[in-house]
CSV table of C-alpha atoms in Angstrom, one decimal:
chain,number,residue,atom,x,y,z
R,1,MET,CA,-9.5,37.0,-14.6
R,2,SER,CA,-11.2,40.4,-15.1
R,3,TYR,CA,-13.8,41.4,-12.7
R,4,THR,CA,-16.7,43.9,-13.3
R,5,SER,CA,-18.1,45.7,-10.3
R,6,PRO,CA,-21.9,45.2,-9.7
R,7,PRO,CA,-24.3,48.2,-10.0
R,8,SER,CA,-24.1,50.7,-7.1
R,9,ASP,CA,-26.0,49.7,-4.0
R,10,PRO,CA,-27.9,52.8,-2.8
R,11,PHE,CA,-27.1,51.7,0.8
R,12,ASP,CA,-23.3,51.4,0.1
R,13,PRO,CA,-21.5,54.0,2.3
R,14,PHE,CA,-18.5,54.0,-0.1
R,15,GLY,CA,-19.1,56.6,-2.7
R,16,SER,CA,-22.7,55.6,-3.7
R,17,PRO,CA,-25.5,58.1,-3.6
R,18,GLN,CA,-27.0,58.4,-0.1
R,19,PRO,CA,-30.8,58.4,0.5
R,20,ARG,CA,-32.5,61.3,2.1
R,21,ARG,CA,-32.9,61.0,5.9
R,22,SER,CA,-36.2,59.5,7.0
R,23,ARG,CA,-38.4,61.2,9.5
R,24,LEU,CA,-38.4,58.0,11.5
R,25,ARG,CA,-34.6,58.0,12.0
R,26,ARG,CA,-34.6,59.7,15.4
R,27,PRO,CA,-37.3,57.5,17.0
R,28,LEU,CA,-35.5,54.4,15.7
R,29,THR,CA,-32.2,55.6,17.0
R,30,VAL,CA,-33.7,56.0,20.5
R,31,ALA,CA,-35.3,52.6,20.3
R,32,LEU,CA,-32.1,50.9,19.4
R,33,ALA,CA,-30.2,52.7,22.1
R,34,VAL,CA,-32.6,51.1,24.6
R,35,LEU,CA,-32.7,47.6,23.1
R,36,VAL,CA,-29.0,47.0,22.3
R,37,PRO,CA,-27.7,47.1,25.9
R,38,GLY,CA,-30.4,44.7,27.0
R,39,ALA,CA,-29.6,42.2,24.2
R,40,LEU,CA,-25.9,42.4,25.0
R,41,LEU,CA,-26.5,41.6,28.7
R,42,GLY,CA,-28.7,38.6,27.7
R,43,TRP,CA,-26.0,37.2,25.4
R,44,LEU,CA,-23.3,37.5,28.0
R,45,ALA,CA,-25.5,35.6,30.5
R,46,TYR,CA,-26.3,32.9,28.0
R,47,GLY,CA,-22.6,32.4,27.2
R,48,THR,CA,-21.7,32.3,30.9
R,49,LEU,CA,-24.2,29.6,31.6
R,50,GLY,CA,-22.7,27.4,28.8
R,51,GLY,CA,-25.7,27.6,26.5
R,52,THR,CA,-23.9,26.5,23.3
R,53,GLY,CA,-25.7,23.3,23.3
R,54,ASP,CA,-23.0,21.2,21.6
R,55,GLY,CA,-20.4,21.0,24.3
R,56,GLY,CA,-17.7,23.0,22.6
R,57,ASP,CA,-16.8,25.6,20.0
R,58,GLY,CA,-16.2,25.0,16.3
R,59,ALA,CA,-12.5,24.4,16.7
R,60,ASP,CA,-13.1,21.7,19.3
R,61,ARG,CA,-15.6,20.0,17.1
R,62,ALA,CA,-13.3,20.0,14.1
R,63,ALA,CA,-10.4,18.7,16.1
R,64,GLY,CA,-12.5,15.9,17.6
R,65,SER,CA,-14.5,14.9,14.5
R,66,GLY,CA,-11.9,12.4,13.3
R,67,ALA,CA,-12.9,13.1,9.7
R,68,THR,CA,-9.4,12.8,8.2
R,69,PRO,CA,-9.6,13.2,4.4
R,70,SER,CA,-8.2,10.3,2.3
R,71,VAL,CA,-4.9,11.1,0.7
R,72,LEU,CA,-4.4,9.6,-2.7
R,73,HIS,CA,-0.9,9.1,-4.2
R,74,SER,CA,-0.4,9.1,-8.0
R,75,PRO,CA,0.6,5.8,-9.3
R,76,THR,CA,3.9,5.4,-11.0
R,77,ASP,CA,4.1,5.4,-14.8
R,78,GLY,CA,4.3,2.3,-17.0
R,79,GLU,CA,8.0,2.1,-16.7
R,80,GLY,CA,8.1,1.7,-13.0
R,81,LYS,CA,9.6,5.1,-12.2
R,82,THR,CA,8.8,6.3,-8.7
R,83,GLY,CA,9.6,9.7,-7.2
R,84,ASP,CA,9.0,8.3,-3.7
R,85,PRO,CA,8.6,4.5,-3.9
R,86,GLY,CA,7.7,4.1,-0.3
R,87,ALA,CA,4.9,6.7,-0.4
R,88,THR,CA,2.6,5.1,-3.0
R,89,ALA,CA,-0.5,4.1,-1.2
R,90,SER,CA,-4.1,4.0,-2.3
R,91,ALA,CA,-5.3,6.0,0.8
R,92,THR,CA,-4.6,6.7,4.4
R,93,SER,CA,-5.6,3.7,6.5
R,94,ASP,CA,-8.8,3.7,8.6
R,95,PRO,CA,-7.8,5.2,12.0
R,96,LYS,CA,-9.7,2.3,13.7
R,97,GLY,CA,-7.4,-0.2,12.1
R,98,SER,CA,-4.2,1.8,12.0
R,99,ASP,CA,-2.7,0.0,15.0
R,100,SER,CA,-4.2,-3.4,14.3
R,101,LEU,CA,-0.9,-4.9,13.3
R,102,LYS,CA,1.2,-3.3,16.0
R,103,GLY,CA,3.8,-5.8,17.3
R,104,LYS,CA,3.6,-7.9,14.1
R,105,VAL,CA,6.6,-8.3,11.9
R,106,VAL,CA,6.3,-8.8,8.1
R,107,VAL,CA,9.3,-9.5,5.8
R,108,ILE,CA,8.8,-8.7,2.2
R,109,ASP,CA,11.2,-10.5,-0.2
R,110,PRO,CA,11.4,-8.7,-3.6
R,111,GLY,CA,12.6,-11.4,-6.0
R,112,HIS,CA,15.9,-10.7,-7.7
R,113,ASN,CA,18.3,-7.8,-7.2
R,114,PRO,CA,18.3,-5.3,-10.1
R,115,ALA,CA,22.1,-5.5,-10.1
R,116,ASN,CA,22.2,-9.4,-10.3
R,117,ALA,CA,23.0,-9.2,-14.1
R,118,GLU,CA,26.3,-7.4,-13.3
R,119,HIS,CA,27.4,-10.2,-10.9
R,120,THR,CA,26.7,-13.4,-12.7
R,121,ALA,CA,29.7,-15.3,-11.2
R,122,GLU,CA,28.4,-14.6,-7.7
R,123,ILE,CA,24.8,-15.4,-8.3
R,124,ASN,CA,25.6,-18.6,-10.2
R,125,ARG,CA,27.5,-20.2,-7.3
R,126,THR,CA,25.4,-22.9,-5.6
R,127,VAL,CA,24.1,-22.9,-2.0
R,128,ASP,CA,22.5,-25.7,0.1
R,129,ILE,CA,18.7,-25.6,0.3
R,130,GLY,CA,18.3,-28.8,2.3
R,131,THR,CA,17.0,-31.1,-0.4
R,132,ASN,CA,19.8,-30.3,-2.8
R,133,SER,CA,22.0,-27.4,-4.0
R,134,LYS,CA,20.8,-24.5,-6.1
R,135,GLU,CA,22.0,-21.3,-7.6
R,136,CYS,CA,22.5,-18.4,-5.2
R,137,ASP,CA,20.0,-16.4,-7.3
R,138,THR,CA,19.0,-15.5,-10.8
R,139,THR,CA,18.5,-12.3,-12.8
R,140,GLY,CA,14.8,-13.0,-13.1
R,141,THR,CA,12.7,-12.4,-16.3
R,142,SER,CA,11.4,-9.4,-18.1
R,143,THR,CA,8.6,-8.2,-20.4
R,144,ASN,CA,9.3,-8.3,-24.2
R,145,SER,CA,9.8,-4.5,-24.0
R,146,GLY,CA,12.6,-4.9,-21.3
R,147,TYR,CA,10.7,-4.1,-18.1
R,148,SER,CA,12.5,-6.4,-15.6
R,149,GLU,CA,11.1,-8.6,-13.0
R,150,ALA,CA,13.5,-7.1,-10.5
R,151,ARG,CA,12.1,-3.6,-11.1
R,152,PHE,CA,8.6,-4.9,-10.8
R,153,THR,CA,9.1,-6.8,-7.5
R,154,LEU,CA,10.9,-3.8,-5.9
R,155,ASP,CA,8.1,-1.4,-6.9
R,156,VAL,CA,5.4,-3.7,-5.5
R,157,ALA,CA,7.4,-4.3,-2.4
R,158,HIS,CA,7.7,-0.5,-1.7
R,159,ARG,CA,3.9,-0.1,-2.2
R,160,LEU,CA,3.2,-3.1,0.1
R,161,ARG,CA,5.5,-1.8,2.8
R,162,THR,CA,3.7,1.5,2.9
R,163,LEU,CA,0.3,-0.2,3.2
R,164,LEU,CA,1.4,-2.5,6.0
R,165,GLN,CA,3.2,0.2,7.9
R,166,GLN,CA,0.0,2.3,7.8
R,167,ARG,CA,-1.6,-0.7,9.6
R,168,GLY,CA,1.1,-0.5,12.3
R,169,ALA,CA,3.2,-3.5,11.3
R,170,THR,CA,7.0,-3.6,11.4
R,171,VAL,CA,8.1,-4.3,7.9
R,172,LYS,CA,11.6,-5.4,6.6
R,173,LEU,CA,12.8,-6.0,3.1
R,174,THR,CA,15.3,-8.7,2.3
R,175,GLN,CA,16.9,-6.2,-0.2
R,176,ASP,CA,16.2,-2.7,-1.4
R,177,ALA,CA,18.6,-2.5,-4.3
R,178,ASP,CA,21.1,-1.5,-1.6
R,179,ARG,CA,23.6,-4.3,-2.1
R,180,PRO,CA,25.7,-5.4,-5.1
R,181,TYR,CA,23.7,-8.6,-5.7
R,182,GLY,CA,21.4,-11.1,-4.0
R,183,PRO,CA,20.9,-12.0,-1.3
R,184,CYS,CA,21.1,-15.7,-2.1
R,185,VAL,CA,18.1,-17.8,-1.6
R,186,ASP,CA,19.4,-19.3,1.7
R,187,GLU,CA,20.1,-15.9,3.1
R,188,ARG,CA,16.7,-14.7,2.1
R,189,ALA,CA,15.2,-17.4,4.3
R,190,ARG,CA,17.5,-16.6,7.1
R,191,ILE,CA,16.5,-12.9,7.1
R,192,GLY,CA,12.9,-13.8,7.7
R,193,ASN,CA,13.9,-16.4,10.4
R,194,ALA,CA,16.1,-13.9,12.2
R,195,ALA,CA,13.4,-11.3,12.2
R,196,HIS,CA,11.0,-13.8,13.8
R,197,ALA,CA,8.5,-12.7,11.1
R,198,ASP,CA,4.9,-13.4,11.6
R,199,ALA,CA,4.6,-13.7,7.8
R,200,VAL,CA,7.0,-13.5,4.8
R,201,VAL,CA,6.0,-13.0,1.2
R,202,SER,CA,8.4,-13.3,-1.7
R,203,ILE,CA,7.2,-11.2,-4.7
R,204,HIS,CA,7.8,-12.4,-8.3
R,205,ALA,CA,6.5,-12.4,-11.8
R,206,ASP,CA,6.7,-15.4,-14.1
R,207,GLY,CA,8.4,-15.9,-17.5
R,208,SER,CA,6.2,-18.5,-19.1
R,209,GLY,CA,5.0,-18.8,-22.8
R,210,THR,CA,2.7,-16.5,-24.6
R,211,GLY,CA,-1.0,-17.2,-23.8
R,212,ASN,CA,-0.1,-18.4,-20.3
R,213,ARG,CA,-1.8,-15.9,-18.0
R,214,GLY,CA,-2.7,-15.2,-14.4
R,215,PHE,CA,-1.2,-15.4,-11.0
R,216,HIS,CA,-0.3,-18.2,-8.6
R,217,VAL,CA,0.9,-18.5,-5.1
R,218,ILE,CA,3.6,-21.0,-4.2
R,219,LEU,CA,3.3,-22.9,-0.9
R,220,PRO,CA,6.1,-24.8,0.9
R,221,GLY,CA,5.9,-28.5,0.7
R,222,SER,CA,6.6,-30.7,3.7
R,223,VAL,CA,10.3,-31.1,3.7
R,224,ARG,CA,12.7,-32.6,6.2
R,225,ALA,CA,16.2,-32.9,4.8
R,226,GLY,CA,19.5,-31.4,5.9
R,227,ALA,CA,19.0,-27.9,7.1
R,228,ALA,CA,15.4,-27.8,5.8
R,229,ASP,CA,12.4,-28.7,8.0
R,230,THR,CA,9.1,-27.1,7.0
R,231,ARG,CA,6.8,-29.3,8.9
R,232,ALA,CA,5.9,-26.6,11.4
R,233,ILE,CA,5.1,-24.0,8.8
R,234,THR,CA,3.3,-25.8,6.0
R,235,GLY,CA,-0.1,-25.4,7.7
R,236,PRO,CA,0.1,-21.6,8.4
R,237,SER,CA,1.8,-21.0,5.1
R,238,LYS,CA,-1.0,-22.6,3.3
R,239,ASN,CA,-3.5,-20.5,5.1
R,240,LEU,CA,-1.5,-17.4,4.3
R,241,GLY,CA,-1.3,-18.3,0.7
R,242,LYS,CA,-5.0,-19.0,0.3
R,243,LEU,CA,-5.9,-15.6,1.9
R,244,ILE,CA,-3.4,-13.8,-0.4
R,245,ALA,CA,-4.7,-15.6,-3.5
R,246,ASP,CA,-8.4,-14.7,-2.7
R,247,ASP,CA,-7.7,-11.0,-1.9
R,248,PHE,CA,-5.3,-10.7,-4.9
R,249,ALA,CA,-7.9,-12.0,-7.3
R,250,ARG,CA,-10.6,-9.8,-5.8
R,251,THR,CA,-8.5,-6.6,-5.7
R,252,THR,CA,-6.7,-6.8,-9.1
R,253,GLY,CA,-9.4,-8.6,-11.1
R,254,SER,CA,-6.8,-11.1,-12.3
R,255,SER,CA,-7.6,-14.8,-12.6
R,256,PRO,CA,-5.6,-17.7,-11.2
R,257,SER,CA,-3.1,-19.1,-13.5
R,258,ASN,CA,-4.4,-21.0,-16.6
R,259,TYR,CA,-1.2,-23.0,-16.9
R,260,ILE,CA,-0.3,-24.2,-13.4
R,261,GLY,CA,-2.3,-25.0,-10.2
R,262,ASP,CA,-5.4,-26.4,-11.9
R,263,GLY,CA,-7.2,-23.1,-11.6
R,264,THR,CA,-6.8,-22.8,-7.9
R,265,GLY,CA,-4.0,-20.2,-8.0
R,266,LEU,CA,-2.1,-22.4,-5.5
R,267,VAL,CA,1.0,-24.5,-6.2
R,268,THR,CA,3.1,-26.5,-3.7
R,269,ARG,CA,6.8,-26.9,-4.3
R,270,GLU,CA,9.7,-28.5,-2.5
R,271,ASP,CA,12.6,-27.2,-4.6
R,272,LEU,CA,12.7,-23.5,-3.5
R,273,GLY,CA,15.4,-22.7,-1.0
R,274,GLY,CA,13.6,-19.6,0.2
R,275,LEU,CA,10.7,-21.9,1.3
R,276,ASN,CA,12.6,-25.0,2.3
R,277,LEU,CA,14.9,-23.1,4.8
R,278,SER,CA,12.2,-20.9,6.3
R,279,THR,CA,11.1,-21.5,9.9
R,280,VAL,CA,8.3,-18.9,9.7
R,281,PRO,CA,5.1,-18.8,7.6
R,282,LYS,CA,6.2,-17.9,4.0
R,283,VAL,CA,4.8,-18.0,0.5
R,284,PHE,CA,5.8,-16.8,-3.0
R,285,ILE,CA,3.5,-15.0,-5.3
R,286,GLU,CA,3.9,-15.0,-9.1
R,287,CYS,CA,1.8,-11.9,-9.9
R,288,GLY,CA,1.5,-12.6,-13.6
R,289,ASN,CA,3.4,-13.7,-16.7
R,290,MET,CA,5.7,-11.1,-18.0
R,291,ARG,CA,6.1,-12.8,-21.4
R,292,ASP,CA,2.4,-12.6,-22.2
R,293,SER,CA,1.4,-9.2,-23.8
R,294,LYS,CA,-1.9,-9.0,-21.9
R,295,ASP,CA,-0.3,-9.8,-18.5
R,296,ALA,CA,2.6,-7.5,-19.3
R,297,ALA,CA,0.2,-4.6,-19.9
R,298,LEU,CA,-1.0,-5.1,-16.3
R,299,LEU,CA,2.4,-5.6,-14.7
R,300,THR,CA,3.8,-2.4,-16.3
R,301,SER,CA,0.9,-0.3,-15.1
R,302,GLY,CA,1.5,1.6,-11.9
R,303,ALA,CA,-2.2,1.7,-11.1
R,304,TRP,CA,-2.4,-2.1,-11.4
R,305,ARG,CA,0.8,-2.6,-9.3
R,306,GLN,CA,-0.9,-0.6,-6.6
R,307,LYS,CA,-3.9,-3.0,-6.7
R,308,ALA,CA,-1.5,-5.9,-6.6
R,309,ALA,CA,0.1,-4.5,-3.4
R,310,GLN,CA,-3.3,-3.8,-1.9
R,311,GLY,CA,-4.4,-7.4,-2.6
R,312,ILE,CA,-1.3,-8.9,-1.0
R,313,SER,CA,-1.6,-6.5,1.9
R,314,GLU,CA,-5.2,-7.5,2.6
R,315,GLY,CA,-4.3,-11.2,2.5
R,316,ILE,CA,-1.5,-10.6,5.0
R,317,VAL,CA,-3.7,-8.6,7.3
R,318,SER,CA,-6.4,-11.3,7.3
R,319,PHE,CA,-3.8,-13.9,8.1
R,320,LEU,CA,-2.2,-11.9,11.0
R,321,ARG,CA,-5.6,-11.1,12.5
R,322,GLY,CA,-6.4,-14.8,12.6
């Protein structure tokens, strides 16, 4: 940018014309010589007596103000690409609540491993879920444009992990695309159990028909068969699910499913190994229907996925705070 100098100031000592000396200059000089030392002594006395009036200097006030600016992170693009998946959060947490979940353990279960499709033999083998046997895992669904459920769930899991860690929680993922396939549904349950998790949330997206829209939260039914016994967790899991459903709807603006759950956004099932074999409070959330174009537009939006993580996080926080 070019810069044009302003007109010369007649009192500028650098090269500007100097005014003629006034006849009053000598008396003024004498007066200043008398006044300045007195003012300086007064200022020194004032500083010595601590007369700042605010208890500290500017640096101390800035350091103690607690006014930390919010830091926003850019959402990922519509294809789920993240430069730093674990660093996508809507804002830094409130310092007053940053340690509110200290000592709490949350396990996030991103549904389906992105590499499952390359290990069909392994994921098709059956495992015992208490009530019956079921496939180890599946590949999950995808949008009509090819954005996979596995990519979606992992992205939301990363965002959710960041939000919960900012609250002080210890967060573990059942998988982070760091294994060849799986884990199988029975192992997913064991991971949460072994962590003595205070809450476990399994993240999914549905693959229903066109026109079927909205989210729903799946709760464990009361099961006692074989290795499955959910009687101790059905109550707290239902509470967890209701809180997540409420906060998810409020934060994302999405409506409860119009095709399952009778408009409540809550569904109880007894055929999911990840729930049947859990001994800690656990729910699934189907965040939307990937096969519906309107829901797919949300699920493929990085900004919306951030809202989804925020809604799930707030539900978990409410549950853990009791």
